[in-house]
XYZ file of N, CA and C in Angstrom:
735
model
N 124.459 36.488 94.977
C 125.057 35.933 96.132
C 124.797 37.496 97.166
N 124.661 37.618 98.369
C 124.403 37.930 99.109
C 125.636 38.915 99.422
N 125.222 39.744 100.519
C 126.672 40.945 100.689
C 127.383 40.336 101.800
N 128.582 41.058 101.812
C 129.442 40.166 103.286
C 129.221 40.443 104.401
N 128.604 41.660 104.598
C 127.880 42.180 106.023
C 126.234 42.827 106.119
N 126.300 43.182 106.835
C 124.890 44.090 107.389
C 125.682 45.613 107.166
N 124.967 46.178 105.770
C 124.915 47.452 105.941
C 125.170 48.185 107.194
N 123.511 48.251 107.604
C 123.460 49.416 108.573
C 124.234 48.900 109.658
N 124.351 47.674 110.313
C 125.615 47.190 111.235
C 127.029 47.630 111.319
N 127.260 47.581 109.988
C 128.605 48.047 109.331
C 129.137 49.327 109.552
N 127.967 50.507 108.739
C 127.907 51.682 109.181
C 128.752 52.211 110.326
N 127.663 51.368 111.652
C 127.425 51.705 113.145
C 128.805 51.357 113.498
N 129.498 50.055 113.310
C 130.794 49.571 114.022
C 131.420 50.810 113.048
N 131.801 50.949 111.770
C 133.000 52.081 111.685
C 132.678 53.274 112.113
N 131.876 53.810 112.195
C 131.784 54.783 113.003
C 132.214 55.191 115.030
N 131.673 54.178 115.336
C 131.419 53.706 116.741
C 133.446 52.692 117.117
N 133.488 52.288 115.877
C 134.915 51.257 116.150
C 135.600 52.677 116.429
N 136.250 53.575 115.138
C 136.863 54.457 115.142
C 136.716 55.402 116.065
N 135.876 55.695 115.997
C 135.827 57.024 117.573
C 136.077 56.079 119.123
N 135.265 54.780 119.143
C 136.391 54.324 120.392
C 137.755 54.564 120.405
N 138.642 54.186 119.459
C 140.114 53.881 119.754
C 140.837 54.428 119.300
N 140.315 56.059 118.498
C 140.619 57.875 119.024
C 140.667 57.748 120.776
N 139.617 58.023 121.095
C 139.259 58.268 122.053
C 140.402 57.362 123.469
N 140.682 56.203 122.922
C 141.123 55.166 123.906
C 142.738 55.798 123.707
N 143.223 55.794 122.184
C 144.644 56.829 121.794
C 145.078 57.758 122.540
N 143.759 58.345 122.860
C 144.360 60.397 122.622
C 144.639 60.054 124.096
N 143.408 59.034 125.100
C 143.952 59.022 126.211
C 145.407 58.386 126.352
N 145.674 57.397 125.660
C 147.393 57.147 126.066
C 148.147 57.757 125.280
N 148.415 59.142 125.066
C 148.691 59.992 124.899
C 149.442 59.706 123.028
N 149.043 58.630 122.398
C 148.530 58.535 121.262
C 148.347 59.699 119.937
N 148.555 60.962 120.644
C 147.549 61.725 119.115
C 148.324 62.025 118.811
N 149.882 62.349 118.719
C 150.580 62.539 117.174
C 150.748 61.556 116.301
N 149.460 60.165 116.316
C 150.100 59.278 115.446
C 148.808 59.786 114.270
N 147.680 60.734 115.224
C 146.231 60.765 114.297
C 146.393 61.592 112.717
N 145.891 60.662 111.786
C 146.053 61.067 110.169
C 145.730 60.112 109.515
N 145.457 60.537 107.802
C 145.127 59.404 107.591
C 145.886 58.245 107.452
N 146.893 58.256 107.857
C 147.261 56.791 107.209
C 146.804 55.366 109.336
N 146.461 56.658 109.981
C 146.122 55.971 111.660
C 144.519 55.478 110.940
N 143.873 56.554 110.162
C 142.019 56.506 109.872
C 142.205 54.592 109.357
N 143.309 55.095 108.624
C 143.135 53.633 107.022
C 143.475 52.662 107.570
N 144.264 52.376 108.802
C 144.808 51.508 110.352
C 143.842 50.808 110.546
N 142.970 51.789 111.263
C 141.400 51.623 111.950
C 140.441 50.987 110.899
N 140.076 51.526 109.516
C 139.636 50.995 108.755
C 139.917 49.175 108.856
N 140.885 49.466 108.156
C 141.413 48.081 107.975
C 141.289 46.662 109.535
N 141.716 47.356 110.539
C 141.181 46.252 111.477
C 139.967 45.827 111.580
N 139.029 47.349 111.788
C 137.158 47.002 112.183
C 136.763 46.194 110.461
N 137.516 45.961 109.471
C 136.940 46.195 108.351
C 137.148 43.916 108.321
N 138.629 43.698 108.780
C 139.528 42.268 108.287
C 137.984 41.508 109.606
N 137.933 42.103 110.884
C 137.514 41.501 111.847
C 135.921 41.145 111.032
N 135.108 41.505 110.083
C 134.035 41.435 109.616
C 133.260 41.010 109.063
N 134.733 40.092 108.426
C 134.172 39.715 107.668
C 134.374 37.527 107.441
N 133.879 37.064 106.486
C 134.014 35.794 105.707
C 135.294 35.565 104.983
N 136.428 34.963 105.807
C 137.861 34.915 104.970
C 137.388 34.179 103.925
N 137.081 32.964 104.860
C 136.814 32.133 103.381
C 135.933 32.461 102.116
N 134.857 33.363 102.133
C 134.349 33.992 101.210
C 134.772 35.019 100.208
N 135.409 35.541 101.111
C 135.465 37.741 101.238
C 137.490 37.655 101.048
N 137.696 39.038 100.245
C 139.114 39.544 100.739
C 139.046 40.599 100.786
N 139.687 41.246 101.488
C 139.741 43.030 101.623
C 140.734 43.151 100.684
N 140.212 44.524 99.793
C 141.497 44.955 99.438
C 141.727 46.480 100.030
N 142.596 46.639 100.250
C 143.374 48.597 100.283
C 143.419 48.888 99.141
N 143.540 49.866 98.984
C 144.147 50.375 97.393
C 143.618 49.628 96.362
N 141.894 49.279 96.309
C 141.368 48.894 95.056
C 141.399 48.980 93.867
N 141.745 49.061 92.823
C 141.343 49.493 91.407
C 139.980 48.849 91.045
N 139.117 48.742 91.311
C 137.393 48.444 91.243
C 137.700 48.977 89.691
N 136.724 47.527 89.242
C 136.478 47.994 87.627
C 135.910 49.243 86.963
N 134.861 49.149 88.045
C 133.918 50.376 87.264
C 134.483 51.565 87.558
N 135.802 52.102 88.189
C 136.042 53.373 88.160
C 137.471 53.318 87.449
N 137.898 52.454 85.724
C 138.026 52.344 84.929
C 138.298 52.948 83.300
N 138.648 54.149 82.558
C 138.798 54.197 81.621
C 138.631 53.238 80.972
N 138.405 52.734 79.954
C 139.385 52.154 78.917
C 140.191 52.449 77.902
N 139.641 53.894 77.725
C 140.618 54.769 76.378
C 141.772 54.731 77.195
N 142.387 54.625 78.739
C 143.218 55.086 79.092
C 144.540 53.038 79.267
N 145.016 53.312 79.192
C 145.459 52.103 79.528
C 147.222 52.342 80.158
N 147.613 53.463 80.762
C 149.118 53.567 81.276
C 148.762 54.489 83.009
N 149.396 53.803 83.199
C 149.163 55.357 84.598
C 149.084 54.288 86.098
N 148.262 55.208 87.132
C 148.172 54.068 87.898
C 146.424 53.962 87.533
N 146.171 52.620 87.656
C 144.536 52.751 88.052
C 143.827 53.388 88.886
N 142.652 53.399 88.944
C 141.700 54.521 89.868
C 141.546 53.673 91.105
N 141.935 54.126 92.191
C 141.271 52.674 93.182
C 140.247 53.424 94.622
N 139.407 52.210 95.217
C 139.191 52.850 95.808
C 139.994 52.318 97.834
N 139.663 53.740 98.578
C 140.382 53.471 99.685
C 140.673 51.760 100.211
N 139.185 51.002 100.072
C 138.762 49.545 100.419
C 137.540 49.031 99.636
N 137.619 48.062 99.583
C 137.377 47.084 98.498
C 136.785 45.441 99.957
N 135.501 45.166 99.603
C 135.429 43.549 99.896
C 134.673 43.090 98.820
N 135.736 41.867 98.671
C 135.375 40.974 97.331
C 134.877 40.064 97.313
N 134.094 39.178 96.366
C 134.261 37.590 96.439
C 135.679 37.070 96.076
N 135.745 36.698 96.943
C 136.934 35.105 96.466
C 136.606 34.559 94.752
N 138.312 34.891 93.710
C 137.991 34.487 92.583
C 137.614 32.798 92.983
N 137.169 32.062 92.244
C 137.111 30.663 91.763
C 138.174 30.001 92.092
N 137.871 29.023 92.961
C 139.551 28.105 93.184
C 140.593 28.681 93.625
N 140.418 30.172 93.557
C 141.085 31.390 93.984
C 142.043 31.459 92.705
N 141.934 31.236 91.790
C 142.191 31.155 90.289
C 142.871 33.100 90.178
N 143.771 32.995 90.718
C 144.942 34.234 90.440
C 144.940 35.023 89.675
N 145.266 34.097 88.418
C 145.357 35.110 86.466
C 144.592 36.254 86.431
N 144.689 36.571 85.324
C 144.456 38.429 84.775
C 142.624 38.043 84.884
N 141.704 36.987 83.988
C 140.335 36.661 83.994
C 140.357 36.366 85.223
N 140.977 35.355 85.963
C 139.797 34.721 87.317
C 139.928 36.608 88.364
N 140.791 37.407 88.748
C 140.854 38.374 89.283
C 139.523 39.156 89.336
N 139.452 39.591 87.712
C 138.648 40.690 86.924
C 137.450 39.467 87.105
N 137.126 38.579 87.434
C 135.237 38.174 87.524
C 134.732 38.231 88.977
N 136.167 38.218 90.249
C 135.388 39.005 91.326
C 134.369 39.766 91.363
N 133.638 40.125 92.000
C 133.283 41.213 92.207
C 133.291 42.278 93.517
N 132.435 43.378 93.562
C 132.421 44.418 94.291
C 131.680 43.486 95.548
N 131.723 44.058 96.341
C 130.162 44.268 97.797
C 130.210 45.414 98.176
N 131.782 45.965 98.384
C 131.403 46.665 99.617
C 132.477 48.142 98.998
N 132.327 49.440 98.906
C 132.917 49.877 98.271
C 133.872 51.209 99.451
N 134.639 51.532 99.935
C 134.861 52.786 101.037
C 135.493 53.780 100.877
N 135.387 54.622 101.310
C 136.723 55.616 100.818
C 136.683 56.259 102.019
N 137.613 57.248 102.666
C 137.879 57.866 103.767
C 138.895 58.936 104.118
N 138.948 60.041 105.003
C 139.239 61.311 104.357
C 139.115 61.076 106.497
N 140.471 62.099 106.561
C 141.051 62.365 107.709
C 140.593 63.999 108.020
N 139.956 64.890 107.981
C 139.445 66.331 108.454
C 140.647 67.034 108.616
N 141.822 66.678 108.635
C 142.441 68.119 108.713
C 144.000 67.786 108.396
N 143.577 66.355 106.986
C 144.566 66.283 106.500
C 144.824 67.550 104.966
N 145.455 67.582 104.557
C 145.832 67.999 103.303
C 145.801 67.659 102.052
N 144.686 66.181 101.931
C 143.837 65.348 101.070
C 142.700 66.045 101.201
N 142.179 66.051 102.696
C 140.953 66.809 102.852
C 140.459 67.576 102.393
N 140.329 67.764 100.717
C 139.858 69.397 99.902
C 138.101 68.783 99.860
N 137.803 70.166 99.322
C 136.454 69.951 98.634
C 136.138 68.894 97.320
N 137.145 68.975 96.254
C 137.106 68.885 94.880
C 137.844 66.809 95.291
N 138.574 66.815 96.498
C 138.965 65.242 96.802
C 137.558 64.442 97.512
N 136.643 65.075 98.212
C 135.690 64.783 98.981
C 134.667 64.010 97.431
N 134.788 65.188 96.514
C 133.742 64.857 95.599
C 133.877 63.592 95.039
N 135.366 63.646 94.559
C 135.687 62.626 94.528
C 135.420 61.020 94.880
N 135.279 61.149 96.055
C 135.616 60.302 96.947
C 134.136 59.741 97.133
N 133.433 60.992 96.658
C 131.993 60.471 96.865
C 131.343 59.671 95.859
N 131.981 60.572 94.392
C 131.719 60.328 93.024
C 131.631 58.590 93.003
N 133.309 57.910 93.211
C 133.820 56.869 92.529
C 132.599 55.496 94.065
N 132.240 55.518 94.945
C 131.259 54.510 96.041
C 129.781 54.305 94.542
N 129.760 55.761 94.499
C 128.384 55.861 93.600
C 128.408 55.641 92.302
N 129.513 55.496 91.704
C 129.977 54.454 90.173
C 129.916 53.278 90.395
N 130.606 53.101 91.282
C 130.638 50.761 91.558
C 128.927 50.525 92.133
N 128.285 51.345 92.676
C 127.663 51.074 93.010
C 126.334 51.148 92.652
N 126.357 52.005 91.428
C 125.442 51.756 90.157
C 125.760 51.042 88.996
N 127.107 50.407 88.851
C 127.254 49.375 87.972
C 127.113 47.508 88.903
N 127.264 47.877 90.005
C 127.329 46.290 90.546
C 126.024 46.737 91.575
N 125.171 44.656 91.679
C 124.364 44.932 92.782
C 124.122 44.264 93.119
N 124.435 43.348 94.530
C 124.274 44.425 95.157
C 125.836 45.110 95.795
N 126.199 46.184 96.494
C 127.214 46.665 97.262
C 126.939 47.697 98.042
N 127.178 47.590 99.492
C 127.234 48.832 100.051
C 127.809 49.698 99.703
N 128.123 50.993 100.124
C 129.245 51.425 99.960
C 128.964 52.520 100.614
N 130.327 52.884 101.069
C 130.148 53.731 102.188
C 131.304 55.506 102.237
N 130.923 56.226 102.098
C 132.004 57.652 102.844
C 132.610 57.664 104.364
N 133.517 58.068 105.138
C 133.789 58.301 106.197
C 134.709 59.530 106.326
N 134.695 60.180 106.958
C 134.914 60.761 107.822
C 135.599 61.696 109.219
N 136.107 61.488 109.265
C 137.359 61.773 110.820
C 137.978 62.485 111.078
N 137.859 63.229 112.110
C 138.934 63.848 113.007
C 139.033 64.896 114.203
N 138.916 65.888 114.287
C 139.291 66.637 115.331
C 137.833 67.382 115.196
N 136.799 67.252 116.693
C 135.216 67.931 116.390
C 134.762 69.220 115.213
N 135.671 70.121 116.171
C 135.768 71.620 115.382
C 135.812 71.195 113.978
N 136.745 70.239 113.269
C 137.236 70.533 112.144
C 136.210 70.064 111.561
N 135.952 68.779 111.935
C 134.594 68.300 110.827
C 133.645 68.822 110.467
N 132.621 69.488 111.601
C 132.525 70.746 112.199
C 132.034 71.968 110.805
N 133.277 72.423 110.902
C 133.831 73.546 109.596
C 133.807 73.216 109.056
N 134.182 72.002 108.160
C 134.070 71.161 107.442
C 132.660 71.100 106.402
N 132.281 70.488 107.053
C 130.456 70.428 106.671
C 129.817 71.513 106.796
N 130.157 72.557 106.966
C 129.474 73.982 106.723
C 129.532 75.129 105.491
N 131.494 74.709 105.153
C 131.591 75.764 104.061
C 131.085 74.834 102.174
N 131.394 75.975 101.703
C 131.538 75.916 99.991
C 130.935 75.199 99.872
N 130.514 73.483 98.882
C 129.711 72.802 98.754
C 129.203 72.148 99.605
N 129.384 71.832 101.195
C 129.148 71.193 102.062
C 127.594 72.559 102.958
N 127.850 73.607 102.583
C 126.421 74.064 103.533
C 125.694 73.618 102.803
N 124.606 74.361 103.275
C 123.403 74.296 103.275
C 123.017 75.076 101.907
N 122.059 74.694 100.987
C 121.780 75.781 99.508
C 120.100 75.280 99.531
N 119.755 76.251 99.069
C 118.064 76.344 99.220
C 117.346 76.825 99.985
N 115.931 77.174 99.491
C 114.978 77.136 100.732
C 114.720 76.243 101.726
N 115.713 74.666 101.683
C 115.187 73.734 102.333
C 115.947 73.279 102.825
N 117.385 73.894 102.432
C 118.579 73.878 103.633
C 119.138 72.556 103.046
N 119.284 72.043 101.930
C 119.602 70.679 101.740
C 120.795 70.971 101.498
N 121.411 69.489 101.491
C 123.163 69.324 101.990
C 123.875 68.607 101.696
N 125.002 68.302 100.738
C 125.663 66.986 99.908
C 125.857 66.245 101.421
N 126.228 66.622 102.009
C 126.675 65.627 103.312
C 125.384 66.021 104.906
N 123.981 65.638 105.067
C 123.709 65.258 106.172
C 124.732 64.855 107.052
N 124.576 65.787 108.609
C 125.384 64.876 109.794
C 123.990 64.834 110.605
N 124.582 63.373 111.200
C 123.160 63.242 112.337
C 123.005 63.691 113.642
N 121.747 64.117 113.770
C 120.830 63.286 114.157
C 119.732 63.494 112.719
N 120.160 63.962 111.732
C 119.558 64.209 110.380
C 119.429 62.156 109.700
N 118.538 61.875 109.920
C 118.387 60.667 109.340
C 117.350 60.446 107.525
N 117.394 61.143 107.321
C 116.935 60.721 105.777
C 118.091 60.958 104.567
N 117.382 60.558 103.415
C 118.707 61.358 102.542
C 118.980 62.384 101.774
N 119.627 62.939 101.466
C 120.216 63.539 100.501
C 120.213 63.503 98.554
N 119.592 64.187 97.837
C 120.241 63.490 96.845
C 120.299 64.881 96.361
N 121.537 65.057 95.900
C 122.282 66.162 95.019
C 122.792 66.155 93.802
N 122.076 67.437 92.465
C 122.483 66.811 91.523
C 123.900 67.525 90.849
N 124.598 67.113 90.420
C 125.966 67.322 90.191
C 126.040 68.507 88.923
N 125.127 68.021 88.675
C 125.202 68.404 86.714
C 123.339 68.028 86.297
N 123.596 70.215 85.571
C 122.434 70.159 85.147
C 121.447 69.403 84.284
N 120.371 68.608 84.202
C 119.796 67.414 83.051
C 118.529 67.606 84.017
N 117.739 67.217 82.993
C 116.097 66.846 83.178
C 115.431 68.077 83.937
N 116.179 69.218 84.025
C 115.212 70.980 84.508
C 115.891 71.017 86.048
N 116.619 70.208 86.320
C 117.287 70.125 87.839
C 118.572 71.076 87.857
N 118.631 72.022 88.904
C 119.882 72.812 88.180
C 121.376 72.116 89.122
N 122.436 71.517 88.938
C 123.306 71.361 88.760
C 123.872 72.361 90.014
N 125.219 71.820 91.051
C 125.556 72.229 91.889
C 127.320 72.329 91.489
N 127.761 71.910 90.658
C 128.825 72.257 89.904
C 129.180 73.327 89.108
N 130.421 73.910 89.216
C 130.611 75.064 88.241
C 131.533 74.469 86.918
N 131.569 74.574 85.828
C 131.729 73.697 84.737
C 133.296 73.556 85.026
N 133.618 74.766 85.597
C 135.561 74.164 86.708
C 135.509 73.293 86.912
N 134.705 73.047 88.076
C 135.009 71.703 89.016
C 134.574 70.734 88.171
N 133.791 71.188 86.740
C 133.242 69.598 86.657
C 134.362 69.175 85.564
N 134.774 70.108 85.442
C 135.769 69.912 83.954
C 137.277 69.107 84.981
N 137.143 69.602 86.006
C 138.725 69.256 87.077
C 137.794 67.242 88.035
N 136.732 67.490 88.456
C 136.352 66.461 88.535
C 136.181 65.307 87.369
N 135.785 65.358 86.441
C 136.260 64.486 85.691
C 137.396 64.030 84.615
N 138.165 64.980 85.593
C 139.694 64.014 85.420
C 139.732 62.567 86.291
N 139.033 62.756 87.543
C 139.463 62.322 88.234
C 138.411 60.795 88.219
N 137.400 60.620 88.079
C 136.705 59.937 87.557
C 135.942 59.673 86.476
N 136.066 58.192 86.118
C 135.412 57.961 84.344
C 134.097 58.532 83.799
N 133.380 59.186 84.557
C 132.141 59.644 84.027
C 131.816 60.440 86.233
N 131.091 61.497 85.944
C 130.877 61.984 86.553
C 128.208 61.741 86.265
N 128.774 61.207 88.203
C 127.451 61.001 87.802
C 126.597 62.194 88.702
N 125.439 62.260 87.306
C 124.317 63.123 87.110
C 124.391 63.597 89.282
N 123.607 62.758 89.509
C 123.339 63.100 91.127
C 124.515 62.081 92.070
N 124.784 63.136 93.521
C 125.464 62.203 94.213
C 124.098 61.940 95.635
N 124.001 60.660 96.058
C 122.687 60.294 97.395
C 123.317 60.156 98.182
N 122.833 60.145 99.130
C 123.453 60.019 100.427
C 122.829 60.055 101.717
N 123.594 58.921 102.855
C 122.244 58.794 103.689
C 123.314 58.804 105.268
N 123.247 59.450 106.086
C 124.387 59.576 107.811
C 123.729 59.147 108.111
N 125.091 57.472 108.637
C 124.413 56.412 109.635
C 124.511 56.970 111.194
N 123.344 56.256 111.802
C 123.492 56.837 113.136
C 124.445 56.305 114.084
N 125.431 56.710 114.513
C 126.616 56.441 115.816
C 125.612 56.054 116.779
N 126.634 55.178 117.488
C 126.514 55.341 118.794
C 126.564 56.541 119.793
N 128.069 56.927 119.306
C 128.372 58.620 120.382
C 127.372 59.718 119.809
N 126.772 60.140 120.915
C 126.450 61.743 120.776
C 127.331 63.065 121.183
N 127.133 64.029 120.786
C 127.745 64.814 121.471
C 128.894 65.050 121.670
N 129.816 64.199 121.453
C 131.764 63.694 121.559
C 132.621 64.772 121.937
N 133.361 65.001 122.773
C 133.921 65.703 123.711
C 135.244 66.183 122.551
N 135.895 65.703 122.030
C 137.456 65.754 120.910
C 136.743 65.005 119.317
N 136.242 64.154 119.316
C 136.097 63.924 117.754
C 135.157 63.609 117.022
N 135.096 63.641 115.406
C 134.080 62.978 115.517
C 134.349 62.515 114.055
N 133.349 60.971 114.130
C 133.141 60.010 113.172
C 131.920 59.867 112.416
N 131.544 60.317 111.430
C 130.475 60.228 110.475
C 130.980 59.431 109.158
N 129.858 58.670 109.092
C 130.004 57.492 108.183
C 128.691 57.585 107.383
N 128.421 57.595 106.173
C 127.913 57.820 105.352
C 127.578 57.034 104.062
N 126.374 56.175 104.033
C 125.810 55.265 103.099
C 126.005 55.485 101.543
N 126.470 55.749 100.794
C 126.056 56.338 99.681
C 125.424 54.704 98.100
N 124.681 56.360 97.651
C 124.018 55.041 96.820
C 123.885 55.706 95.737
N 122.782 54.641 94.087
C 122.081 55.408 93.341
C 121.155 55.960 93.663
N 120.632 57.063 92.603
C 118.927 57.984 93.311
C 117.949 56.958 92.709
N 117.271 57.135 93.882
C 116.539 55.437 93.788
C 116.555 54.752 94.293
N 117.115 54.236 94.446
C 117.399 52.884 95.657
C 118.775 53.188 96.545
N 117.485 52.840 97.535
C 118.347 53.407 98.683
C 118.011 52.140 99.574
N 118.407 50.701 99.191
C 118.087 49.289 100.112
C 118.777 49.271 101.155
N 120.041 49.675 101.280
C 121.269 49.223 102.121
C 121.541 49.954 103.334
N 120.175 50.958 103.236
C 120.718 52.260 104.672
C 119.633 51.755 105.842
């Protein structure tokens, strides 16, 4: 089954559509409403307008099967902020029918000044779509970061998101760079991992398994050198498979 959207086109629409709405609403004195709920509402509008609802279902807060630990049977399931799934066969809403759906788009999003926009939460936001992308093919996966321009810039320059090594490699490169970043989270195969044992322990509590690497590629937005707001979208994909960027 093909993807419900063109991955490159959708990434551009997410960045440009969110940015355009931020500027429009800010000009109309609505900046007081900006935050993670606002961002998720805007994402919902864009995604809902770009799929064929006869074939696909938009699922906010979707408990993707790839994120669940079979040993945990109680409590809230691990969720993606948004997923686009195939329709259950014949609109079968039984448990078996719903589980037969396939995740085709996975999206995590953060507002840069939110209390939730912390290093370890962003890491888990990157791990979740990476795990989904590794378990199901084809799946287009994204991480979206939006907020005040200075806040986004500062976030991407400190801690785990600062430049590492002689080549200045980053976990999340921002445009205009358009090449992929492959970052080792765990120490395997002679490659030194980015995370300390304590950070790995905390991260492992939020995902069923920590992927050894996180691979991302920034989408190129239509807006450049924006005055007030920054919106970046990254493709998240398994190492060795950059087919949707």
